[in-house]
Short mmCIF file of C-alpha atoms and ligand atoms in Angstrom, two decimals:
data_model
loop_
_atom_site.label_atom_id
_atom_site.label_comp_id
_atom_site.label_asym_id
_atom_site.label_seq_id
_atom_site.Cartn_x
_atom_site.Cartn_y
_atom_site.Cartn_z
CA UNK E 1 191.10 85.77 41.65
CA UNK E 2 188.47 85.62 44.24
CA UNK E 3 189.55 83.41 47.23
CA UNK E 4 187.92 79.88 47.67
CA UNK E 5 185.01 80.41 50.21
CA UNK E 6 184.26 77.16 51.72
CA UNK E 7 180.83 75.21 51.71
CA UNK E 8 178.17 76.63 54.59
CA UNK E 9 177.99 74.57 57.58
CA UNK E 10 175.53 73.93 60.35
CA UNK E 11 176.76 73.54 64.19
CA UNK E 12 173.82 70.44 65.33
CA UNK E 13 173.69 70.39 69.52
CA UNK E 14 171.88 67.09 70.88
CA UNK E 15 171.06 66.92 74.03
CA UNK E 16 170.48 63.47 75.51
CA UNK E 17 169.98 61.92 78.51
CA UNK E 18 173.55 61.76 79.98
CA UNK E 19 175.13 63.76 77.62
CA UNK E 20 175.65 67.03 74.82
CA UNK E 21 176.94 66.33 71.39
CA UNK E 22 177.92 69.33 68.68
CA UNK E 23 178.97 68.66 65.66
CA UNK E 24 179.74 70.51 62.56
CA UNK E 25 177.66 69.27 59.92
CA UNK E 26 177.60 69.67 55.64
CA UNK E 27 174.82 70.06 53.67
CA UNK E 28 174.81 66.75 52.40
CA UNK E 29 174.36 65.83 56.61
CA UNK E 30 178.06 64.50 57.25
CA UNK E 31 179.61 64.86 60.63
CA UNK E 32 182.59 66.67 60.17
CA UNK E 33 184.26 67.10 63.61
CA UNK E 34 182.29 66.46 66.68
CA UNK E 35 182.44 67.06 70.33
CA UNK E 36 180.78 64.40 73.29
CA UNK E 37 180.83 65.42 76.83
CA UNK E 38 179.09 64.86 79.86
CA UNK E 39 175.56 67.44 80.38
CA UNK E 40 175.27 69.44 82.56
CA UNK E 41 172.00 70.13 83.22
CA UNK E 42 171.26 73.08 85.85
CA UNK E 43 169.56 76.09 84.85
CA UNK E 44 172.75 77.90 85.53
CA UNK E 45 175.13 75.38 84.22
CA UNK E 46 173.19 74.03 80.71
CA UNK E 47 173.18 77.74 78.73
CA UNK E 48 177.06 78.14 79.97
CA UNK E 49 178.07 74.68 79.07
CA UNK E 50 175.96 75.26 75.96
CA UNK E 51 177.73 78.57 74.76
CA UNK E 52 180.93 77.26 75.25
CA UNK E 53 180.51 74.42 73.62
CA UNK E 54 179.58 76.23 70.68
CA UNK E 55 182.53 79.20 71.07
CA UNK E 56 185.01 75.92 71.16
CA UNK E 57 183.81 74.35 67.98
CA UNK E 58 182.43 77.08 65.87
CA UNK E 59 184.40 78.11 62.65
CA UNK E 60 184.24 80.53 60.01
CA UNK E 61 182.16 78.45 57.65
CA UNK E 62 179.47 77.77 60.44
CA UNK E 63 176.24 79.87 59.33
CA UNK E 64 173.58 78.34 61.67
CA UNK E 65 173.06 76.49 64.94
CA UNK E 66 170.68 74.32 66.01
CA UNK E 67 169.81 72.67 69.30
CA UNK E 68 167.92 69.29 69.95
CA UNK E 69 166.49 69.21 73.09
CA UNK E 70 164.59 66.68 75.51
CA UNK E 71 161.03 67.69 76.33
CA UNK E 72 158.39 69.88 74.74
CA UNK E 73 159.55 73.00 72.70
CA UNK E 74 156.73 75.20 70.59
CA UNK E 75 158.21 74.58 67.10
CA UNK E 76 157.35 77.84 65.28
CA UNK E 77 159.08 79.58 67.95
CA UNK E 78 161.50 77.50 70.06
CA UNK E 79 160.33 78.14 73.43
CA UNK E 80 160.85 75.63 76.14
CA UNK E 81 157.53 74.56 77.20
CA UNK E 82 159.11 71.39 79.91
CA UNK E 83 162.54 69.99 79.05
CA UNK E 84 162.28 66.95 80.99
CA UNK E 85 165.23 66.34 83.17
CA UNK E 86 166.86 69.70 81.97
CA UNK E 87 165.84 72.52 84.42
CA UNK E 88 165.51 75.26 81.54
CA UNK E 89 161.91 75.49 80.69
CA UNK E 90 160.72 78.87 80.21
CA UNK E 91 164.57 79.55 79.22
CA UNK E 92 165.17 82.07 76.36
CA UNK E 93 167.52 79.67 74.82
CA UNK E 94 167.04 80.75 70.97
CA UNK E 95 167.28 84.51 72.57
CA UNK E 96 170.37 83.61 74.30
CA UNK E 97 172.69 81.72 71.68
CA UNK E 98 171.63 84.28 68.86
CA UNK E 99 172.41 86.66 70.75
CA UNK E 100 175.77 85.55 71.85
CA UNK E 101 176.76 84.25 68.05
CA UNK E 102 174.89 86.60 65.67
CA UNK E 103 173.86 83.35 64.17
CA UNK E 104 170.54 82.22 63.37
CA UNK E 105 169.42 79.42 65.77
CA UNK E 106 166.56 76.73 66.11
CA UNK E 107 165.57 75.00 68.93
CA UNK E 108 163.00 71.59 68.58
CA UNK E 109 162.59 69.04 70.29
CA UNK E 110 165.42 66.46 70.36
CA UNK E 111 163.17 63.53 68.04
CA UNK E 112 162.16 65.91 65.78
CA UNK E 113 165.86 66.66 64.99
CA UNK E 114 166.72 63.03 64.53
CA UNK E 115 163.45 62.68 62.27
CA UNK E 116 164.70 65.12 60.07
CA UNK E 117 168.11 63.63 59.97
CA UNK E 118 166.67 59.97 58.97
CA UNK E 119 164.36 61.69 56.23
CA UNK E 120 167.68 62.96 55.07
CA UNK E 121 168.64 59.44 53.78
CA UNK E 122 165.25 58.29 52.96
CA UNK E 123 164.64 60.81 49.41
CA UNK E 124 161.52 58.81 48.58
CA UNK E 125 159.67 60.09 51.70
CA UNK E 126 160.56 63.85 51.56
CA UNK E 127 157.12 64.41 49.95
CA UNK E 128 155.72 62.02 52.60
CA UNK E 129 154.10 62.38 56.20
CA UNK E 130 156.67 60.65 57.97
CA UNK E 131 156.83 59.90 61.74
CA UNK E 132 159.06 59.09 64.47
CA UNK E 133 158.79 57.63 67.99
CA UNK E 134 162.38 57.16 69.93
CA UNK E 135 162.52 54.36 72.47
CA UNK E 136 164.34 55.22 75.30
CA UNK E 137 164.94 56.67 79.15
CA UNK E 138 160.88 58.06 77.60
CA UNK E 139 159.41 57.60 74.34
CA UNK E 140 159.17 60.91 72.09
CA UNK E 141 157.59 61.73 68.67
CA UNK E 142 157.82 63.91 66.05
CA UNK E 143 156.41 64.36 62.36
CA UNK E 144 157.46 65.45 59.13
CA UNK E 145 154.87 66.55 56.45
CA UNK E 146 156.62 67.13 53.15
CA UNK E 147 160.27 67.25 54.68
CA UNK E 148 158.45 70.22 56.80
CA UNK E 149 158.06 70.32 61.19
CA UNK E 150 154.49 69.00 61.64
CA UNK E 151 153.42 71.30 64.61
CA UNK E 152 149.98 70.87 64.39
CA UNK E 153 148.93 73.66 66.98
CA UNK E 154 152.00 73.96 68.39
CA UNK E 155 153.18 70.55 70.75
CA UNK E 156 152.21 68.07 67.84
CA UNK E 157 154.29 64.85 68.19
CA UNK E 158 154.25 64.23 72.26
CA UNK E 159 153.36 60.38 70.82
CA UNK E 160 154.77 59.27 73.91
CA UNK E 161 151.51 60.35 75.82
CA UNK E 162 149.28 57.82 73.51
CA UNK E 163 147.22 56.22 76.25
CA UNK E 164 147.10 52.68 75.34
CA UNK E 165 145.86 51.23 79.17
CA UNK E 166 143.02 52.51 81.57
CA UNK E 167 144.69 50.70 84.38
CA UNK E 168 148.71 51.17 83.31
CA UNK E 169 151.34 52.93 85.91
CA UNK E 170 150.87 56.84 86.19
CA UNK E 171 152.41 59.01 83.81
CA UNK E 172 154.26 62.39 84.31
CA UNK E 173 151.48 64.18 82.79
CA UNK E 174 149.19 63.41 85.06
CA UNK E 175 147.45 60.17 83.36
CA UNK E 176 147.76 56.66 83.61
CA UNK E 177 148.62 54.27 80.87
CA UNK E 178 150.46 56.63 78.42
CA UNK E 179 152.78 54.35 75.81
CA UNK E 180 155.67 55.89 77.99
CA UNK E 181 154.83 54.29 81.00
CA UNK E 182 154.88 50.44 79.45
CA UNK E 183 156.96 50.76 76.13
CA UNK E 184 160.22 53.01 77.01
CA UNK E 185 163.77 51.49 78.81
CA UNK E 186 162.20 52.62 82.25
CA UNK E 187 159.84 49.87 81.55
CA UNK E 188 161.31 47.49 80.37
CA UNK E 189 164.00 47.91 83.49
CA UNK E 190 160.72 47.30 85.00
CA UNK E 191 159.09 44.82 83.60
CA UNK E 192 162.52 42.65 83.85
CA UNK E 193 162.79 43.13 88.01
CA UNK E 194 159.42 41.84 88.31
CA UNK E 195 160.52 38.10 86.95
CA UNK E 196 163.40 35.90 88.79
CA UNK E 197 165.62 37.10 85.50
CA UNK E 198 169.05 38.34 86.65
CA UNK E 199 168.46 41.97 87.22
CA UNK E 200 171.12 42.71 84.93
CA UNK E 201 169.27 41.13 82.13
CA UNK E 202 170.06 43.02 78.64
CA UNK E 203 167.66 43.25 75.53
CA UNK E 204 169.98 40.73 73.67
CA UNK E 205 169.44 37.82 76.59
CA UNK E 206 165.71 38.14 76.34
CA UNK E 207 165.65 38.05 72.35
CA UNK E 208 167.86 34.81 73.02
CA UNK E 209 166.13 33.07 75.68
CA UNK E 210 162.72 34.39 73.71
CA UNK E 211 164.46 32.27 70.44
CA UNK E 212 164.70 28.76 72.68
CA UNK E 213 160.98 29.28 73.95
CA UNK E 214 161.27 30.75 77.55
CA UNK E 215 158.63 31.74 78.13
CA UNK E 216 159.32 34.46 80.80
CA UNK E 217 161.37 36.06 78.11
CA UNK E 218 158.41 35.94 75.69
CA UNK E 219 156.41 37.09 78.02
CA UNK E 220 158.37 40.52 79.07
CA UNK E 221 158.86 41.17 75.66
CA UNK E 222 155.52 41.19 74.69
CA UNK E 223 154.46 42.92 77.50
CA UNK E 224 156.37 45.71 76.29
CA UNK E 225 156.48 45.72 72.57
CA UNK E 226 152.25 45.27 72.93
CA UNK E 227 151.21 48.87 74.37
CA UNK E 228 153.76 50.48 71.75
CA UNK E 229 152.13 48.12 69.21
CA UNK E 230 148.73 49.75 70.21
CA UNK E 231 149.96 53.20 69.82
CA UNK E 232 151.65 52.80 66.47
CA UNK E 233 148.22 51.48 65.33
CA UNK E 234 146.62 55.24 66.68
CA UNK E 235 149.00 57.01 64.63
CA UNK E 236 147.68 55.03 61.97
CA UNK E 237 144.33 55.10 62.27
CA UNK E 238 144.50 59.16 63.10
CA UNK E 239 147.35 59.96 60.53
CA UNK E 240 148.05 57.22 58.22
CA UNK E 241 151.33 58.31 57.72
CA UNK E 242 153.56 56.83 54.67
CA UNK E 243 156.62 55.35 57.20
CA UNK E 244 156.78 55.33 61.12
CA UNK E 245 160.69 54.68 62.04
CA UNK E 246 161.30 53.54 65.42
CA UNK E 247 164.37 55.14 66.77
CA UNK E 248 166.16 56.01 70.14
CA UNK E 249 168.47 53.86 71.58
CA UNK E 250 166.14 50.88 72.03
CA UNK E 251 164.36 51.61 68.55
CA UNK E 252 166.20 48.41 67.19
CA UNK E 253 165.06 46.14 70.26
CA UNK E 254 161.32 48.08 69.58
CA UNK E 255 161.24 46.42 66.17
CA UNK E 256 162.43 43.03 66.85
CA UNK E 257 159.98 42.75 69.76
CA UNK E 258 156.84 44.39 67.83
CA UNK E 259 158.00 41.82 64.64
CA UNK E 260 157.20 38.66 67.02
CA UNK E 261 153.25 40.21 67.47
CA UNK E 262 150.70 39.35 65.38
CA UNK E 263 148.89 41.90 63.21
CA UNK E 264 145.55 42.90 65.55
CA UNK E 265 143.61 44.20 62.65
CA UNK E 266 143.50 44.20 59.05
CA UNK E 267 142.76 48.24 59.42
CA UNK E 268 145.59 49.93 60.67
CA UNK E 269 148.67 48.50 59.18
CA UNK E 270 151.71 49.87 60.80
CA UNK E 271 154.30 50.88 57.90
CA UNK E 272 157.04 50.72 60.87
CA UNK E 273 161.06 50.29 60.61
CA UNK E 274 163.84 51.28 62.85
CA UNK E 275 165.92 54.11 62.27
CA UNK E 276 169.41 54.12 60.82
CA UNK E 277 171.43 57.02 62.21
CA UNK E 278 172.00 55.88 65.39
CA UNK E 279 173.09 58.15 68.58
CA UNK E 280 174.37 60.25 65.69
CA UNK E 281 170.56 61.66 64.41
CA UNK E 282 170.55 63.92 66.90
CA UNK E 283 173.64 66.18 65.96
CA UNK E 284 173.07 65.86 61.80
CA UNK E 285 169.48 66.56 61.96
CA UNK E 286 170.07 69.76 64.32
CA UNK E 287 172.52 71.08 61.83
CA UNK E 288 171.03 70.06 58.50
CA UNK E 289 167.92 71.57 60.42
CA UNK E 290 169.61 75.43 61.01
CA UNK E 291 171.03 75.70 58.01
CA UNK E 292 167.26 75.29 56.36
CA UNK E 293 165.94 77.54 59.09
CA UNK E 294 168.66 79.93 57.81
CA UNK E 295 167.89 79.90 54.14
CA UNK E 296 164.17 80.13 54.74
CA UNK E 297 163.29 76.65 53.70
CA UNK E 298 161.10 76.75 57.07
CA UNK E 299 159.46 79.86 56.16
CA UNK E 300 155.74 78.80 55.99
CA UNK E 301 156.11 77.14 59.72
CA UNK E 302 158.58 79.98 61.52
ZN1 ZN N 1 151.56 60.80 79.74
#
């Protein structure tokens, strides 16, 4: 009697903005034993805390690997055009792992891992264009067309970089007013330590004091919600996609704030909701990810 072979499993990596997740994921996108740790992100240290990582979880079932990482990464071939905080861009990471594990790997950006994660759960949009932006430390994108990586040309999905103000704070890529700038965590920080709030002030005390009509809680909240608001309404009007889910880990504090604004035009309704997965995303979409990079599901984009 032939010996029972267990299922496949993918190995997802997420990088975030403090720390690295893996996690062994099924095809049906459980989590089925996970380590969190602390990134390290030098050039030297990230690929060495990276391979070990993956040398302590890996197991005999694991047939693929993928990595979620901050930044902007060429899709059809995973090369790390600027990784944000993470000093690796230019880094042969896909090189490197497959290398070391004789395992097929894929490297994407980090949103475009959760994206495919939340589509996942969502079987009425596989045949959909479906779109994420995270709300964060930044704010990220990424599309899905048909359950498939929407590249467009290659860095498709930096929807962070929507300029939605002539006059807004510079941005990192060299422009002022990007959604990034006014929309993510590092401005609403912002926005916050310009009032006489406490500067400890958390998303939940400005929804409450927003509730009993302060109005210097209303006021920072639309100030933020309104540029990503504006940007949403781009996608729309360039894209129309079927469902834009607002993730990250302010994408549930996005939503509340952009349900308090009124609609600006009948013309671009935003088909908008926040995303379910959680910190979690990351790590399922990664692995669910490799293991249809290895069975050639990604064929017509690789
Ligand atoms: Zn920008």
């Amino acid at each position: 009697m032939p010996a029972h072979k267990p299922p496949e499993t993918g190995l997802g990596v997420d990088v975030g903005g403090t720390r690295i997740r893996i996690a062994r994921i099924s095809r049906e996108g459980e989590i089925l034993s996970r380590i969190i740790e602390p990134v390290q992100a030098s050039r030297d240290e990230f690929p060495a805390q990276l391979l070990r990582l993956i040398e302590q979880m890996r197991g005999p079932e694991d047939a693929a690997i993928g990595v979620g990482i901050p930044g902007r990464v060429l899709g059809q071939t995973g090369e790390i055009v600027s990784a944000g905080y993470l000093d690796i861009a230019g880094f042969d990471l896909v090189g490197l792992v497959s290398r070391k594990t004789g395992l097929p790997v894929r490297i994407e950006n980090d949103a475009m891992m959760a994206l495919i994660a939340e589509l996942n759960c969502r079987s009425k949009f596989r045949d959909k264009l479906v779109m994420m932006v995270t709300v964060g430390t930044g704010v990220g994108g990424a599309a899905l067309q048909d359950g498939r990586p929407w590249y467009g040309g290659g860095h498709a999905g930096q929807f962070g970089h929507i300029v939605v103000a002539d006059d807004g704070p510079r941005c990192n890529c060299g422009r002022t007013g990007c959604v990034e700038t006014l929309s993510s965590g590092t401005a609403l920080r912002r926005l916050i330590l310009q009032t006489e709030l406490p500067e400890e002030t958390r998303t939940e005390d400005l929804f409450s004091l927003a509730e009993k009509s302060d109005a210097v809680a209303q006021a920072v909240l639309r100030a933020w919600s309104q540029p990503m608001q504006r940007a949403l309404e781009t996608l729309v009007s360039v894209a129309d996609p079927d469902l834009i889910l607002v993730g990250g880990g302010l994408g549930r504090d996005m939503v509340q704030a952009l349900n308090t604004l009124e609609t600006r035009s009948p013309w671009f309704p935003v088909p908008f909701e926040a995303a379910s997965l959680g910190d979690d995303a990351g790590v399922i979409g990664a692995g669910l990810h490799a293991l249809a990079h290895k069975d050639g599901r990604l064929a017509e984009t690789a």
